[in-house]
Coordinates of C-alpha atoms in Angstrom, one line a residue:
X1 CA 100.5 111.4 166.7
X2 CA 101.9 112.8 162.9
X3 CA 101.7 110.0 161.1
X4 CA 105.3 109.7 160.0
X5 CA 106.2 109.5 163.8
X6 CA 104.5 107.0 164.1
X7 CA 106.0 105.1 161.5
X8 CA 109.2 105.9 163.5
X9 CA 109.4 105.4 166.2
X10 CA 108.9 102.0 165.7
X11 CA 112.7 101.7 164.4
X12 CA 114.2 103.0 167.0
X13 CA 115.2 102.6 170.3
X14 CA 114.0 104.2 173.5
X15 CA 110.3 105.9 171.7
X16 CA 109.3 107.3 175.0
X17 CA 112.2 110.1 174.3
X18 CA 110.1 111.4 171.4
X19 CA 106.6 111.1 172.2
X20 CA 105.4 113.9 175.4
X21 CA 102.5 113.5 177.2
X22 CA 103.9 113.2 180.4
X23 CA 101.9 113.9 183.7
X24 CA 101.9 117.5 184.7
X25 CA 104.0 118.5 180.9
X26 CA 101.5 121.9 179.9
X27 CA 99.0 121.4 177.5
X28 CA 97.6 124.9 176.1
X29 CA 94.2 125.8 173.2
X30 CA 96.3 127.3 170.7
X31 CA 93.8 130.2 169.8
X32 CA 94.3 131.6 173.7
X33 CA 97.9 131.8 172.8
X34 CA 100.0 134.3 170.9
X35 CA 103.9 133.6 171.6
X36 CA 105.3 130.1 171.9
X37 CA 108.5 129.5 173.3
X38 CA 110.6 126.4 172.0
X39 CA 112.8 125.5 175.1
X40 CA 115.7 123.7 173.3
X41 CA 117.9 121.3 175.5
X42 CA 121.0 120.2 173.2
X43 CA 120.9 117.1 174.7
X44 CA 118.8 114.1 175.3
X45 CA 116.1 113.3 176.4
X46 CA 117.2 111.7 179.8
X47 CA 120.0 114.3 180.2
X48 CA 117.6 117.2 179.7
X49 CA 114.4 116.0 182.0
X50 CA 117.5 115.6 184.5
X51 CA 118.0 119.4 184.6
X52 CA 116.2 121.3 187.3
X53 CA 116.7 125.0 185.3
X54 CA 114.8 124.0 182.2
X55 CA 111.9 122.8 184.4
X56 CA 112.3 126.2 186.6
X57 CA 111.9 128.2 183.1
X58 CA 108.8 126.2 181.7
X59 CA 107.5 126.3 184.4
X60 CA 107.5 130.4 184.7
X61 CA 107.5 131.0 181.2
X62 CA 104.1 129.0 181.0
X63 CA 102.1 130.7 183.9
X64 CA 102.7 133.8 181.2
X65 CA 99.6 134.0 179.8
X66 CA 99.3 133.3 176.0
X67 CA 102.5 132.4 176.1
X68 CA 103.2 128.3 175.4
X69 CA 106.8 126.8 176.4
X70 CA 107.5 123.6 174.9
X71 CA 110.8 121.1 175.4
X72 CA 112.6 119.9 172.6
X73 CA 115.5 117.6 173.0
X74 CA 118.4 116.3 170.9
X75 CA 117.1 112.8 169.0
X76 CA 119.9 110.0 169.0
X77 CA 120.8 108.9 166.3
X78 CA 119.3 106.3 165.0
X79 CA 116.1 109.0 165.5
X80 CA 117.7 111.8 163.8
X81 CA 118.6 109.6 160.4
X82 CA 115.3 108.0 160.6
X83 CA 113.6 112.0 161.1
X84 CA 115.8 112.7 157.8
X85 CA 114.6 110.4 156.2
X86 CA 111.2 110.5 156.4
X87 CA 111.3 114.0 155.9
X88 CA 110.0 115.1 159.8
X89 CA 111.5 118.3 160.9
X90 CA 112.3 119.1 164.4
X91 CA 109.1 119.4 166.4
X92 CA 107.9 120.0 169.9
X93 CA 107.0 117.3 172.1
X94 CA 103.7 118.9 173.8
X95 CA 101.9 120.0 170.4
X96 CA 104.1 117.9 167.8
X97 CA 104.2 121.3 165.5
X98 CA 107.7 122.0 163.7
X99 CA 110.3 124.1 165.8
X100 CA 110.6 126.5 162.9
X101 CA 106.7 127.9 163.2
X102 CA 107.4 129.2 166.9
X103 CA 108.1 132.7 167.4
X104 CA 111.2 131.9 170.0
X105 CA 113.7 129.6 169.7
X106 CA 116.2 129.1 173.2
X107 CA 119.0 126.9 173.8
X108 CA 120.2 125.5 177.7
X109 CA 124.3 125.7 177.1
X110 CA 125.7 124.0 179.9
X111 CA 129.1 122.1 178.9
X112 CA 130.6 123.7 175.9
X113 CA 130.4 120.2 173.8
X114 CA 126.6 120.6 173.4
X115 CA 127.5 123.2 170.5
X116 CA 127.8 120.7 167.6
X117 CA 124.0 119.5 169.1
X118 CA 122.8 123.2 168.2
X119 CA 124.1 124.1 164.9
X120 CA 122.4 120.5 164.4
X121 CA 119.1 120.7 165.7
X122 CA 118.8 123.5 163.6
X123 CA 119.4 122.0 160.4
X124 CA 116.7 119.3 161.3
X125 CA 114.3 122.2 162.5
X126 CA 115.3 123.6 158.5
X127 CA 116.7 126.7 159.8
X128 CA 119.5 128.6 158.4
X129 CA 122.8 128.6 160.9
X130 CA 123.6 131.6 161.1
X131 CA 121.6 134.8 162.7
X132 CA 122.8 136.8 159.4
X133 CA 121.3 134.6 157.0
X134 CA 117.8 134.5 159.4
X135 CA 116.6 138.0 158.1
X136 CA 113.2 138.2 159.8
X137 CA 112.1 138.5 163.4
X138 CA 110.6 135.1 163.8
X139 CA 111.9 133.0 165.2
X140 CA 114.6 134.6 167.8
X141 CA 117.2 132.1 168.4
X142 CA 118.3 132.8 172.1
X143 CA 120.8 130.9 174.4
X144 CA 121.8 130.9 178.1
X145 CA 123.3 128.8 180.4
X146 CA 126.7 128.7 182.4
X147 CA 129.0 127.8 179.1
X148 CA 127.3 131.3 177.8
X149 CA 129.5 133.5 179.7
X150 CA 131.9 132.9 176.5
X151 CA 129.4 132.9 173.7
X152 CA 131.8 134.1 171.6
X153 CA 132.4 130.6 169.4
X154 CA 128.8 130.2 169.5
X155 CA 128.2 134.6 168.4
X156 CA 127.5 133.9 164.6
X157 CA 124.2 131.3 165.6
X158 CA 121.9 133.1 167.9
X159 CA 120.3 136.2 167.9
X160 CA 120.5 137.3 171.6
X161 CA 122.2 135.5 174.8
X162 CA 120.7 135.6 178.2
X163 CA 123.4 136.2 181.0
X164 CA 122.7 134.6 184.1
X165 CA 119.3 133.7 185.5
X166 CA 116.3 133.5 183.1
X167 CA 113.5 133.5 185.4
X168 CA 112.6 138.0 185.2
X169 CA 114.9 138.2 182.1
X170 CA 112.6 135.8 179.9
X171 CA 109.6 137.6 180.5
X172 CA 110.6 140.6 179.8
X173 CA 112.2 139.4 176.1
X174 CA 109.4 137.5 175.4
X175 CA 107.2 140.8 176.5
X176 CA 109.8 143.2 173.9
X177 CA 109.1 140.2 171.2
X178 CA 104.9 140.7 171.6
X179 CA 105.8 144.5 171.2
X180 CA 107.8 144.2 168.4
X181 CA 105.9 141.6 166.4
X182 CA 102.5 144.0 166.6
X183 CA 103.7 146.8 165.7
X184 CA 106.1 145.3 162.8
X185 CA 109.7 145.8 163.9
X186 CA 112.6 144.8 161.2
X187 CA 115.1 142.1 163.2
X188 CA 117.4 144.5 163.6
X189 CA 115.7 147.2 165.5
X190 CA 114.0 143.9 168.0
X191 CA 118.2 143.8 168.5
X192 CA 118.9 146.7 169.2
X193 CA 116.1 147.6 171.6
X194 CA 116.6 144.1 173.5
X195 CA 120.8 145.2 173.9
X196 CA 119.3 147.6 176.4
X197 CA 117.7 144.9 178.1
X198 CA 119.8 144.4 181.3
X199 CA 121.6 140.9 180.7
X200 CA 120.7 140.5 177.0
X201 CA 124.1 140.3 174.7
X202 CA 123.7 141.0 171.6
X203 CA 127.0 139.3 169.4
X204 CA 125.7 140.8 166.2
X205 CA 126.0 144.5 168.1
X206 CA 130.1 144.1 168.6
X207 CA 132.6 144.0 166.5
X208 CA 135.7 142.4 167.2
X209 CA 139.6 142.8 165.5
X210 CA 142.4 140.8 166.0
X211 CA 146.1 141.5 166.0
X212 CA 148.6 139.5 163.5
X213 CA 149.3 136.8 166.7
X214 CA 145.7 136.2 166.7
X215 CA 144.7 137.4 170.0
X216 CA 141.6 140.0 170.2
X217 CA 142.8 143.8 169.3
X218 CA 139.3 145.6 170.7
X219 CA 135.7 145.2 170.8
X220 CA 134.0 147.7 169.6
X221 CA 130.0 147.7 170.5
X222 CA 127.7 149.1 167.8
X223 CA 124.6 150.9 167.5
X224 CA 124.7 152.4 171.3
X225 CA 125.1 148.8 172.2
X226 CA 126.8 148.9 175.9
X227 CA 130.0 147.9 176.8
X228 CA 129.5 145.6 179.4
X229 CA 126.5 143.5 179.9
X230 CA 126.3 142.1 183.2
X231 CA 124.5 138.6 184.5
X232 CA 121.0 139.0 185.9
X233 CA 120.3 137.4 189.4
X234 CA 117.0 136.7 191.1
X235 CA 117.3 138.3 194.5
X236 CA 115.5 137.2 196.9
X237 CA 114.7 132.9 196.4
X238 CA 111.7 132.8 198.5
X239 CA 109.3 134.7 196.0
X240 CA 111.5 132.8 192.8
X241 CA 109.6 130.2 191.2
X242 CA 109.6 126.5 192.1
X243 CA 108.2 124.0 189.9
X244 CA 106.0 121.9 192.7
X245 CA 104.0 120.3 190.0
X246 CA 107.0 119.2 188.2
X247 CA 107.0 116.9 184.6
X248 CA 106.8 113.3 185.4
X249 CA 109.6 111.2 182.7
X250 CA 107.7 109.0 180.7
X251 CA 110.7 106.6 180.5
X252 CA 113.6 106.5 182.9
X253 CA 115.8 109.4 182.9
X254 CA 119.8 110.3 184.2
X255 CA 118.2 112.1 187.8
X256 CA 113.9 111.1 188.0
X257 CA 113.3 112.8 191.9
X258 CA 112.3 115.7 193.7
X259 CA 115.5 117.7 193.3
X260 CA 115.0 120.9 195.7
X261 CA 117.8 123.7 195.5
X262 CA 118.6 124.7 198.8
X263 CA 120.8 128.3 197.4
X264 CA 122.6 129.8 194.3
X265 CA 126.0 130.1 194.6
X266 CA 128.6 129.6 196.8
X267 CA 130.4 131.1 199.6
X268 CA 134.1 129.3 199.0
X269 CA 135.8 130.6 195.8
X270 CA 137.7 127.2 194.8
X271 CA 140.0 129.8 192.4
X272 CA 139.7 127.1 189.5
X273 CA 135.5 126.7 189.5
X274 CA 133.1 129.0 186.8
X275 CA 130.1 128.0 189.1
X276 CA 131.7 129.2 191.9
X277 CA 132.1 132.7 190.9
X278 CA 129.5 133.0 187.6
X279 CA 126.7 132.1 190.3
X280 CA 127.4 134.6 193.0
X281 CA 126.3 136.3 195.7
X282 CA 124.9 133.4 197.4
X283 CA 121.1 133.9 198.0
X284 CA 118.8 130.6 200.1
X285 CA 115.8 129.8 200.4
X286 CA 114.4 129.4 203.8
X287 CA 114.5 125.3 205.5
X288 CA 110.6 125.8 206.0
X289 CA 109.9 127.0 202.8
X290 CA 111.8 124.4 201.3
X291 CA 110.4 121.5 203.6
X292 CA 107.1 122.7 202.4
X293 CA 107.8 122.1 198.1
X294 CA 109.3 118.9 198.8
X295 CA 106.8 117.4 200.5
X296 CA 104.4 119.4 198.2
X297 CA 106.3 118.5 195.0
X298 CA 106.4 114.5 196.4
X299 CA 102.9 114.6 196.9
X300 CA 102.1 115.8 193.2
X301 CA 104.6 113.4 191.4
X302 CA 104.3 110.2 193.6
X303 CA 108.7 110.8 194.0
X304 CA 109.8 108.2 196.4
X305 CA 113.1 109.9 196.2
X306 CA 114.2 113.8 197.0
X307 CA 117.9 114.9 196.5
X308 CA 118.7 118.6 198.2
X309 CA 120.6 120.3 195.3
X310 CA 123.2 123.0 195.5
X311 CA 127.2 123.6 194.7
X312 CA 128.1 123.0 198.2
X313 CA 124.8 121.5 200.2
X314 CA 126.2 121.2 203.6
X315 CA 127.3 125.3 203.5
X316 CA 123.6 124.9 204.0
X317 CA 123.1 127.0 207.2
X318 CA 119.4 125.6 208.3
X319 CA 120.5 121.8 207.0
X320 CA 119.8 120.3 210.1
X321 CA 116.4 121.5 210.4
X322 CA 115.5 121.3 207.0
X323 CA 116.6 117.4 207.1
X324 CA 114.2 117.6 210.1
X325 CA 111.2 118.9 209.0
X326 CA 111.9 116.4 205.7
X327 CA 112.5 113.7 207.2
X328 CA 109.1 114.0 209.7
X329 CA 106.8 113.4 206.8
X330 CA 109.8 111.1 204.3
X331 CA 110.0 109.0 206.8
X332 CA 106.7 107.5 207.3
X333 CA 105.8 107.8 203.5
X334 CA 109.3 106.2 202.6
X335 CA 111.0 108.8 200.8
X336 CA 114.4 108.8 200.4
X337 CA 116.5 111.7 201.5
X338 CA 120.2 112.1 199.3
X339 CA 122.2 115.5 199.9
X340 CA 125.5 115.3 197.1
X341 CA 127.6 118.1 196.6
X342 CA 128.9 117.4 200.5
X343 CA 132.3 119.3 201.5
X344 CA 134.8 117.3 203.6
X345 CA 135.2 119.8 206.6
X346 CA 132.0 119.9 207.4
X347 CA 130.3 116.5 207.2
X348 CA 129.8 115.6 210.5
X349 CA 127.9 112.6 213.0
X350 CA 124.6 114.4 212.8
X351 CA 124.7 114.8 209.5
X352 CA 124.9 111.4 209.1
X353 CA 122.0 110.1 211.1
X354 CA 120.2 112.3 209.3
X355 CA 121.8 110.8 206.2
X356 CA 120.9 107.1 207.5
X357 CA 117.3 107.9 209.1
X358 CA 117.1 109.2 205.3
X359 CA 117.6 105.8 203.6
X360 CA 120.8 106.1 201.6
X361 CA 123.5 104.4 202.5
X362 CA 125.2 103.8 199.3
X363 CA 128.2 105.5 199.4
X364 CA 130.1 108.8 200.1
X365 CA 131.6 111.6 197.6
X366 CA 134.4 114.1 198.5
X367 CA 135.8 116.3 196.7
X368 CA 139.4 116.9 198.0
X369 CA 140.6 118.6 193.9
X370 CA 144.8 118.3 194.9
X371 CA 147.0 115.4 197.1
X372 CA 148.9 117.9 198.5
X373 CA 148.3 120.8 201.3
X374 CA 150.0 123.5 199.2
X375 CA 148.3 122.5 196.0
X376 CA 144.9 122.5 198.3
X377 CA 145.7 126.3 199.8
X378 CA 147.0 127.3 196.4
X379 CA 143.5 126.9 194.2
X380 CA 141.4 127.9 197.6
X381 CA 139.7 124.6 198.4
X382 CA 139.7 125.5 202.1
X383 CA 140.2 121.2 202.9
X384 CA 143.0 119.9 205.2
X385 CA 144.0 116.6 204.4
X386 CA 142.9 116.4 208.5
X387 CA 138.9 117.2 207.6
X388 CA 139.0 114.7 204.9
X389 CA 140.1 111.9 207.0
X390 CA 137.9 112.7 210.5
X391 CA 135.1 112.4 208.0
X392 CA 135.7 109.0 206.6
X393 CA 136.9 108.2 210.5
X394 CA 133.0 109.3 211.3
X395 CA 131.7 107.1 207.9
X396 CA 132.9 104.3 208.5
X397 CA 132.4 103.9 212.3
X398 CA 128.9 104.9 211.1
X399 CA 128.7 102.1 208.4
X400 CA 129.7 102.8 205.3
X401 CA 132.2 101.0 203.1
X402 CA 132.4 103.1 199.7
X403 CA 133.5 106.7 199.7
X404 CA 134.5 108.5 196.2
X405 CA 137.5 111.0 196.0
X406 CA 137.7 113.1 193.2
X407 CA 140.5 114.7 192.2
X408 CA 142.0 117.2 189.3
X409 CA 145.6 116.7 187.7
X410 CA 146.6 119.8 185.9
X411 CA 146.0 122.2 188.0
X412 CA 148.1 125.7 188.1
X413 CA 151.2 125.0 189.7
X414 CA 150.9 121.2 190.4
X415 CA 154.1 119.0 191.1
X416 CA 155.0 115.7 190.2
X417 CA 155.0 115.8 194.2
X418 CA 151.2 116.9 194.2
X419 CA 150.4 114.2 191.9
X420 CA 152.1 111.5 194.5
X421 CA 149.7 112.8 197.2
X422 CA 146.9 111.6 195.6
X423 CA 147.7 108.2 196.1
X424 CA 149.3 108.7 199.8
X425 CA 145.6 110.6 200.6
X426 CA 143.8 107.6 199.3
X427 CA 146.1 105.1 200.9
X428 CA 145.4 106.9 204.4
X429 CA 141.7 106.8 204.0
X430 CA 142.3 102.8 203.8
X431 CA 143.9 102.6 206.7
X432 CA 141.5 104.8 208.4
X433 CA 138.9 101.8 207.5
X434 CA 141.5 99.7 208.6
X435 CA 141.4 101.2 211.8
X436 CA 138.1 102.4 212.1
X437 CA 135.6 99.8 210.7
X438 CA 135.1 96.7 213.5
X439 CA 133.7 94.1 211.4
X440 CA 135.4 94.4 208.1
X441 CA 133.8 91.1 206.2
X442 CA 132.7 93.9 203.7
X443 CA 135.8 95.7 202.8
X444 CA 135.7 98.5 201.4
X445 CA 135.4 100.5 198.3
X446 CA 137.8 103.4 197.6
X447 CA 137.3 104.9 194.2
X448 CA 140.0 107.9 193.4
X449 CA 138.8 109.6 189.8
X450 CA 140.6 112.7 188.1
X451 CA 139.5 114.6 185.8
X452 CA 141.9 116.7 183.2
X453 CA 141.8 120.8 184.8
X454 CA 139.9 122.9 182.0
X455 CA 140.6 126.5 182.1
X456 CA 137.1 129.0 182.4
X457 CA 136.3 132.3 181.9
X458 CA 135.3 134.3 184.9
X459 CA 137.8 132.4 187.2
X460 CA 141.1 133.3 188.6
X461 CA 142.5 130.4 186.6
X462 CA 140.9 131.9 183.4
X463 CA 144.5 133.1 182.2
X464 CA 146.1 130.5 182.9
X465 CA 147.6 127.1 180.4
X466 CA 145.6 123.6 179.9
X467 CA 148.4 120.8 180.6
X468 CA 149.1 118.7 176.7
X469 CA 147.2 115.5 177.0
X470 CA 150.4 114.3 176.8
X471 CA 151.8 115.5 180.2
X472 CA 148.5 114.7 181.4
X473 CA 148.2 111.1 180.6
X474 CA 152.3 111.4 182.0
X475 CA 150.9 112.6 185.4
X476 CA 147.7 109.2 184.6
X477 CA 150.7 106.8 184.5
X478 CA 152.3 108.2 187.6
X479 CA 149.4 108.2 189.7
X480 CA 148.2 105.1 188.6
X481 CA 152.0 103.4 189.4
X482 CA 151.6 104.5 192.9
X483 CA 148.1 102.7 193.5
X484 CA 148.7 99.4 194.4
X485 CA 145.8 98.5 196.9
X486 CA 143.1 96.4 195.4
X487 CA 140.9 97.8 197.5
X488 CA 141.5 101.5 195.6
X489 CA 140.1 101.6 191.9
X490 CA 141.8 104.4 189.7
X491 CA 138.9 105.8 186.8
X492 CA 140.8 108.9 184.7
X493 CA 138.9 111.3 182.4
X494 CA 140.0 110.7 178.6
X495 CA 142.3 114.4 177.6
X496 CA 140.1 114.7 174.5
X497 CA 137.6 115.5 175.1
X498 CA 139.1 117.9 178.3
X499 CA 141.2 119.1 175.3
X500 CA 138.7 120.8 173.3
X501 CA 136.5 121.7 176.0
X502 CA 139.5 124.4 176.7
X503 CA 139.4 125.4 173.3
X504 CA 135.5 126.5 173.2
X505 CA 135.7 127.8 176.8
X506 CA 138.0 130.2 176.2
X507 CA 137.9 130.6 172.5
X508 CA 137.3 133.5 170.5
X509 CA 134.3 134.4 167.3
X510 CA 136.7 132.7 165.0
X511 CA 135.6 129.2 166.4
X512 CA 132.2 129.1 164.9
X513 CA 134.0 128.6 161.9
X514 CA 135.7 125.5 163.0
X515 CA 132.4 125.0 165.3
X516 CA 130.5 124.6 161.6
X517 CA 133.1 122.9 159.6
X518 CA 133.0 120.2 162.0
X519 CA 129.6 119.8 162.5
X520 CA 129.5 119.2 158.6
X521 CA 131.7 117.0 158.3
X522 CA 130.0 114.8 161.9
X523 CA 130.6 116.6 165.0
X524 CA 127.4 116.1 167.6
X525 CA 126.9 115.0 170.7
X526 CA 130.6 115.3 171.8
X527 CA 130.2 114.4 175.5
X528 CA 129.5 111.3 174.6
X529 CA 132.4 108.5 173.5
X530 CA 129.8 106.9 171.0
X531 CA 130.2 110.1 168.9
X532 CA 133.1 112.0 170.0
X533 CA 135.8 112.0 167.5
X534 CA 139.0 114.3 168.1
X535 CA 140.5 114.1 164.8
X536 CA 137.5 116.0 163.7
X537 CA 137.9 118.8 165.3
X538 CA 141.5 118.8 164.5
X539 CA 141.0 119.2 160.9
X540 CA 138.6 121.9 161.6
X541 CA 140.5 123.5 162.5
X542 CA 143.5 123.3 159.8
X543 CA 141.2 124.2 157.5
X544 CA 140.3 127.3 159.1
X545 CA 143.8 127.9 159.4
X546 CA 143.7 127.8 163.4
X547 CA 145.7 125.9 166.3
X548 CA 144.2 124.6 168.7
X549 CA 146.5 125.0 171.3
X550 CA 146.8 128.4 170.9
X551 CA 143.0 128.1 172.9
X552 CA 144.3 125.1 175.3
X553 CA 147.7 125.3 175.5
X554 CA 148.5 128.7 175.6
X555 CA 149.0 131.0 179.1
X556 CA 147.1 134.7 178.7
X557 CA 148.8 137.9 179.5
X558 CA 147.5 140.2 182.4
X559 CA 146.9 142.8 179.2
X560 CA 145.2 140.6 176.9
X561 CA 141.9 141.3 175.4
X562 CA 139.7 138.1 176.6
X563 CA 137.3 136.6 174.5
X564 CA 134.5 137.7 177.2
X565 CA 135.5 141.7 177.6
X566 CA 131.9 142.4 177.4
X567 CA 130.5 139.7 179.7
X568 CA 130.4 140.7 183.2
X569 CA 129.5 138.1 186.2
X570 CA 129.8 140.9 188.9
X571 CA 132.8 140.0 190.3
X572 CA 135.6 142.4 189.2
X573 CA 138.3 141.3 186.6
X574 CA 141.2 142.9 189.4
X575 CA 139.4 141.0 191.6
X576 CA 140.3 137.6 189.8
X577 CA 143.5 138.8 188.9
X578 CA 144.3 139.0 192.9
X579 CA 143.2 135.4 193.0
X580 CA 145.5 134.4 191.0
X581 CA 148.4 135.8 192.7
X582 CA 147.6 134.6 195.7
X583 CA 147.5 131.0 194.5
X584 CA 150.9 131.2 193.2
X585 CA 152.1 133.1 196.6
X586 CA 150.0 129.9 198.2
X587 CA 147.7 132.3 200.2
X588 CA 144.1 131.3 200.7
X589 CA 140.8 133.6 200.4
X590 CA 138.3 132.9 203.7
X591 CA 135.2 132.2 202.5
X592 CA 132.4 134.6 202.4
X593 CA 130.9 133.6 205.6
X594 CA 134.0 134.4 207.4
X595 CA 134.8 137.6 205.8
X596 CA 133.6 139.7 202.6
X597 CA 137.1 139.7 200.2
X598 CA 135.2 142.0 198.2
X599 CA 134.8 140.8 194.9
X600 CA 132.0 142.7 193.8
X601 CA 129.0 140.5 193.1
X602 CA 127.2 141.9 196.2
X603 CA 126.4 144.7 194.1
X604 CA 123.9 142.6 192.7
X605 CA 122.0 141.7 195.7
X606 CA 119.5 144.2 197.0
X607 CA 121.4 146.9 199.7
X608 CA 124.3 145.4 198.4
X609 CA 124.1 142.2 200.9
X610 CA 125.2 139.0 200.0
X611 CA 123.0 136.5 201.7
X612 CA 125.4 133.6 202.8

């Protein structure tokens, strides 16, 4: 251990975040490695180590001969202060070597509020922030993850953006880098060749011009770059990598358990949900393979908890046989089984019995999203009030006494009547409990939570305006004043972070200057209340002559060029517009198992077949 690090650790919170050495962490002989990849997660160790995508790509790269992938997490403020004071640069956990000495540095970005941490980590590593100021081939800065479906606010800082699922394309990029290094290519040549690999977007190869009103005039490819870059997917999930030998953290993390990924994609098509569109088409693993992977992962790690993961786990077609296969091993070995992402329209008595047998009975969570059937139809939620009440009836009759209900405020077409519908629905859930619980001595806990709708790229609502913060808080007050039942608790998400998220999620390349200014003025860990300061961002917008309302609170026209025009997730933009029109007409689109809606994403699978 570096003597500076050893001295620092005694002075910081949670030193276990910074030392590595965990069970199943990969150590390699440097003399047998010719390519080193620093996998950076721009948040704390506890958050990053709970990310299944990180564990998958870590395993994929470390199975490549001659490649060593190591982990890097954002140090908390106390650790950062000590590192800067002692002159200790950002380092990788496995070797302790400085990140700036690695061949490639990759950032996993699932949330726009982590952008300032990307800049902070580059600075801690001793690297120039902007790609143009890093002329050498090494290190290359790569970014991937859900939020990079609009990569423009980060475009000047990264060299390459990897779109979609990284298992295959990451290996292809590493092989191209090896070729470039061995043959002495310039960085410019490397980037031009990388742009030829499907799924890799090179921001520097696109020129953006603007109209006088601030909207985009044109996005022009340079040096033979493709006009459209389409995401990559893994076509056969049964053949895809799963981290059976997973790293066991040496300190507590957010999701400290075995995570089984049932399938990717979603059949539902909720019109506000970016993940539901960008992860299409649906591809699942067989329940026999999942059961074996879950058991093997528990045996290897010693975990006593397993969770079944997907965007909508109760939509997995073989869920009950899978639970049976897992419980056969879990019950005698005292391993609990949990199932998040439940839908109110398919929660059954049989599923409830499986959850009870799995040892989890702390509470259930459903997401009606909207308070009225009219608005649920507009957002294509495909859940009725009776679906929710029947699911709660089943749960209460089975002994549950805690239910969480998630909603959004500010959805397109929303009225005050829809807001008041949330209070009415929560009250009806309470009465279902009173009428279906023989023993009411323990009482019931009904938690209503609301967040502020954030319009996202690649969704039917990507053209919509976000409610102003004032309008959102007016709706919060209206709802709060109509939730008087002591058994119902109301929590709401603060509008300031949602406002900034809306700016960044639909921002163009000019926001890079705002991002850098905000970071220079202290912005970091913006998803954490301990650090977030909206005024820092408002000052940064003003300093760069830009209006945040232009990005967050403005409706886009059908013909406006959107910043992510070059990026494709396989879903046709004409389909998204048609879905937007259907929202305003209150017309629902059936889920993919009922009828293919022709979104276009199934062309990414073998034979054009969606396996939903």
